[in-house]
């Protein structure tokens, strides 16, 4: 099984859900920039307060902050890892490539979870996190299309992208991911 992975997809596609299950089963280190940022927010730090404002508008937190968090974590990892929600734009993807070259652990596979906007909006409204209200979700989807979706093309050209239908039961999506990475 490949163990240097990235899960990509629009907000609510199930990246976090699938990444948690996958890391538990295969003993990988789960690196979710969304969770790390929410931890920073809960800590009440100045950086956390700034991040909360941006996240609650559905926008992307600064590349500088995200990269500093990711770099610290990746430099400490010596087993397999799964990146969830990072990179989110071309700049972060370039920075990640350089970082992975530095630690000599190239990305092996990218899972792209596909799902229609209507389903995403329903799922996120049902979850009801602070950034899960309709206006913010629509903004997150817009930013996903503008900034994150171009990464699909980038990793497809590198020949490491696998597309999975995210609009199925959680265990069905999980089996498809296992098959793609097996
Ligand atoms: P994230 O925490 O990454 O969250 P997400 O994209 O909204 O959700 P995800 O796709 O993980 O969905 P989940 O499994 O939870 O980002 C939040 C914010 O943090 C961003 O808007 C941004 O501001 C900031 N941020 C994060 N990373 C950043 C970066 N690199 N750079 C800059 N800013 C960054 O699933 C959603 C719901 O669907 C859950 O309730 C789940 O139970 C349900 N669900 C999942 N799979 C299902 C299925 N198969 N069927 C039915 N329901 C399902």
Coordinates of C-alpha atoms and ligand atoms in Angstrom, one line a residue:
X1 CA 0.0 0.0 0.0
X2 CA 1.3 3.5 -0.9
X3 CA 1.9 5.6 2.2
X4 CA 2.8 9.1 1.1
X5 CA -0.5 10.5 0.2
X6 CA -2.7 13.5 -0.4
X7 CA -6.5 13.7 -0.4
X8 CA -7.9 16.5 -2.5
X9 CA -11.5 17.6 -3.0
X10 CA -14.0 20.4 -2.4
X11 CA -15.2 21.4 1.1
X12 CA -17.4 18.6 2.4
X13 CA -16.2 16.0 -0.1
X14 CA -15.2 13.8 2.8
X15 CA -11.4 14.3 2.8
X16 CA -11.3 14.5 6.6
X17 CA -13.7 11.6 7.1
X18 CA -11.8 9.3 4.7
X19 CA -8.3 10.4 5.9
X20 CA -9.2 9.6 9.5
X21 CA -10.4 6.1 8.6
X22 CA -7.4 5.4 6.4
X23 CA -4.8 6.6 8.8
X24 CA -6.3 4.6 11.6
X25 CA -6.3 1.4 9.5
X26 CA -2.9 1.8 8.0
X27 CA -1.0 3.6 10.8
X28 CA -0.2 6.8 8.9
X29 CA 0.3 10.2 10.3
X30 CA -2.8 12.3 9.5
X31 CA -1.8 15.9 8.7
X32 CA -5.0 18.0 8.4
X33 CA -4.3 21.7 8.0
X34 CA -8.0 22.4 8.8
X35 CA -7.7 20.5 12.2
X36 CA -4.3 22.1 12.9
X37 CA -5.7 25.6 12.2
X38 CA -8.8 24.8 14.4
X39 CA -6.4 23.8 17.2
X40 CA -4.6 27.1 16.8
X41 CA -8.0 28.9 17.0
X42 CA -8.9 27.0 20.2
X43 CA -5.6 27.8 21.8
X44 CA -6.7 31.5 21.7
X45 CA -3.3 32.6 20.3
X46 CA -3.0 35.8 18.2
X47 CA -2.4 33.7 15.1
X48 CA -5.5 31.6 16.0
X49 CA -7.7 34.7 16.3
X50 CA -6.5 36.0 12.9
X51 CA -7.1 32.5 11.3
X52 CA -10.6 32.2 12.8
X53 CA -11.7 35.4 11.1
X54 CA -10.5 34.2 7.7
X55 CA -11.9 30.7 8.1
X56 CA -15.3 32.0 9.2
X57 CA -15.5 34.0 5.9
X58 CA -14.6 30.8 4.0
X59 CA -11.3 32.1 2.7
X60 CA -7.9 30.6 2.7
X61 CA -5.6 31.4 5.6
X62 CA -2.2 32.9 4.6
X63 CA 0.3 30.5 2.9
X64 CA 2.9 31.6 5.3
X65 CA 1.0 30.4 8.4
X66 CA -0.1 27.1 6.8
X67 CA 3.4 26.4 5.5
X68 CA 5.0 27.0 8.9
X69 CA 2.6 24.6 10.5
X70 CA 3.0 21.9 7.9
X71 CA 6.8 22.2 7.7
X72 CA 7.2 21.7 11.5
X73 CA 5.0 18.6 11.4
X74 CA 6.5 17.0 8.2
X75 CA 10.1 17.4 9.5
X76 CA 9.2 15.3 12.5
X77 CA 7.6 12.4 10.6
X78 CA 9.5 9.3 9.8
X79 CA 6.7 6.9 8.8
X80 CA 3.9 7.2 6.2
X81 CA 1.8 10.3 6.1
X82 CA -1.5 11.6 4.6
X83 CA -2.0 15.2 3.8
X84 CA -5.6 16.3 4.1
X85 CA -6.7 19.8 2.9
X86 CA -3.1 20.8 2.0
X87 CA -2.0 22.1 -0.5
X88 CA -4.9 24.3 -1.4
X89 CA -3.3 26.4 -4.2
X90 CA -0.4 26.3 -6.6
X91 CA 1.9 28.2 -4.4
X92 CA 1.4 25.7 -1.5
X93 CA 1.9 22.8 -4.0
X94 CA 5.2 24.2 -5.1
X95 CA 6.3 24.7 -1.5
X96 CA 5.3 21.2 -0.7
X97 CA 7.2 19.8 -3.6
X98 CA 10.4 21.5 -2.4
X99 CA 9.8 20.4 1.2
X100 CA 9.3 16.8 0.2
X101 CA 12.5 16.9 -1.9
X102 CA 14.4 18.2 1.1
X103 CA 13.2 15.3 3.3
X104 CA 13.5 12.8 0.3
X105 CA 9.9 11.6 0.6
X106 CA 8.2 12.2 -2.7
X107 CA 4.4 12.2 -2.9
X108 CA 3.2 8.7 -4.2
X109 CA -0.5 9.2 -4.8
X110 CA -3.2 11.9 -4.8
X111 CA -6.8 10.9 -4.3
X112 CA -9.3 13.4 -5.8
X113 CA -12.8 13.1 -4.3
X114 CA -15.5 14.2 -6.8
X115 CA -19.0 15.3 -5.7
X116 CA -21.6 17.7 -7.0
X117 CA -22.2 21.0 -5.2
X118 CA -25.8 20.2 -4.2
X119 CA -24.7 17.3 -2.1
X120 CA -21.8 19.2 -0.6
X121 CA -24.0 22.0 0.6
X122 CA -26.5 19.6 2.1
X123 CA -23.7 17.7 4.0
X124 CA -22.0 20.8 5.3
X125 CA -25.3 22.4 6.5
X126 CA -26.0 19.1 8.3
X127 CA -22.6 19.2 10.0
X128 CA -23.1 22.8 11.2
X129 CA -19.5 23.8 12.1
X130 CA -18.9 27.5 12.6
X131 CA -17.9 28.0 8.9
X132 CA -20.8 25.8 7.6
X133 CA -23.5 28.3 6.8
X134 CA -24.8 28.7 3.3
X135 CA -23.1 32.0 2.3
X136 CA -19.7 30.9 3.6
X137 CA -20.1 27.4 2.0
X138 CA -20.8 29.1 -1.4
X139 CA -17.6 31.3 -0.9
X140 CA -15.6 28.2 0.0
X141 CA -16.8 26.4 -3.2
X142 CA -15.9 29.4 -5.3
X143 CA -12.4 29.6 -3.8
X144 CA -12.0 25.9 -4.2
X145 CA -12.8 26.2 -8.0
X146 CA -10.4 29.2 -8.4
X147 CA -7.5 28.2 -6.3
X148 CA -7.5 24.4 -5.5
X149 CA -9.1 22.7 -8.5
X150 CA -6.1 23.6 -10.7
X151 CA -4.1 21.1 -8.6
X152 CA -6.2 18.3 -10.1
X153 CA -4.6 19.0 -13.5
X154 CA -1.2 19.5 -12.0
X155 CA -1.1 16.0 -10.3
X156 CA -2.9 14.4 -13.2
X157 CA 0.0 15.6 -15.5
X158 CA 2.5 14.1 -12.9
X159 CA 0.6 10.7 -13.4
X160 CA -0.2 10.3 -9.6
X161 CA -3.9 11.3 -9.5
X162 CA -6.7 8.8 -8.8
X163 CA -10.3 10.1 -9.1
X164 CA -12.9 8.6 -6.7
X165 CA -16.7 9.2 -6.6
X166 CA -17.3 10.8 -3.2
X167 CA -21.1 10.6 -3.5
X168 CA -21.5 7.2 -2.0
X169 CA -21.7 5.6 1.5
X170 CA -18.6 6.2 3.6
X171 CA -17.6 2.5 3.5
X172 CA -18.1 2.4 -0.3
X173 CA -15.9 5.4 -0.8
X174 CA -13.3 3.9 1.6
X175 CA -13.1 0.6 -0.4
X176 CA -12.6 2.5 -3.7
X177 CA -9.7 4.5 -2.1
X178 CA -8.1 1.2 -0.8
X179 CA -8.5 -0.3 -4.3
X180 CA -6.9 2.7 -5.9
X181 CA -3.9 2.7 -3.5
X182 CA -3.4 -1.0 -3.3
Ligands
LIG1 P1 -11.1 21.8 6.1 O1 -11.0 21.5 7.6 O2 -10.0 21.2 5.2 O3 -12.5 21.3 5.8 P2 -13.5 20.9 4.6 O4 -12.8 21.1 3.3 O5 -14.7 21.8 4.9 O6 -14.0 19.5 4.8 P3 -13.7 17.9 4.4 O7 -13.7 17.7 2.9 O8 -12.6 17.4 5.2 O9 -15.1 17.2 4.8 P4 -15.5 16.2 5.9 O10 -14.8 14.9 5.7 O11 -15.3 16.8 7.2 O12 -11.0 23.4 5.9 C1 -11.7 24.3 6.7 C2 -11.1 25.7 6.5 O13 -9.7 25.8 7.0 C3 -10.9 26.2 5.0 O14 -12.1 26.8 4.5 C4 -9.8 27.3 5.2 O15 -10.2 28.5 5.7 C5 -8.8 26.7 6.2 N1 -7.7 25.9 5.6 C6 -7.6 24.5 5.7 N2 -6.4 24.1 5.0 C7 -5.9 25.3 4.5 C8 -4.8 25.5 3.7 N3 -3.9 24.5 3.3 N4 -4.5 26.8 3.3 C9 -5.3 27.8 3.6 N5 -6.4 27.6 4.4 C10 -6.7 26.4 4.8 O16 -17.0 15.9 5.6 C11 -18.0 16.9 5.7 C12 -19.3 16.3 6.2 O17 -19.8 15.3 5.3 C13 -19.2 15.6 7.6 O18 -20.3 16.0 8.4 C14 -19.2 14.1 7.2 O19 -19.7 13.3 8.3 C15 -20.0 14.1 6.0 N6 -19.7 13.0 5.1 C16 -18.4 12.7 4.7 N7 -18.4 11.7 3.8 C17 -19.7 11.3 3.6 C18 -20.4 10.4 2.8 N8 -19.7 9.5 2.0 N9 -21.8 10.4 2.8 C19 -22.5 11.2 3.6 N10 -21.9 12.2 4.4 C20 -20.5 12.2 4.4

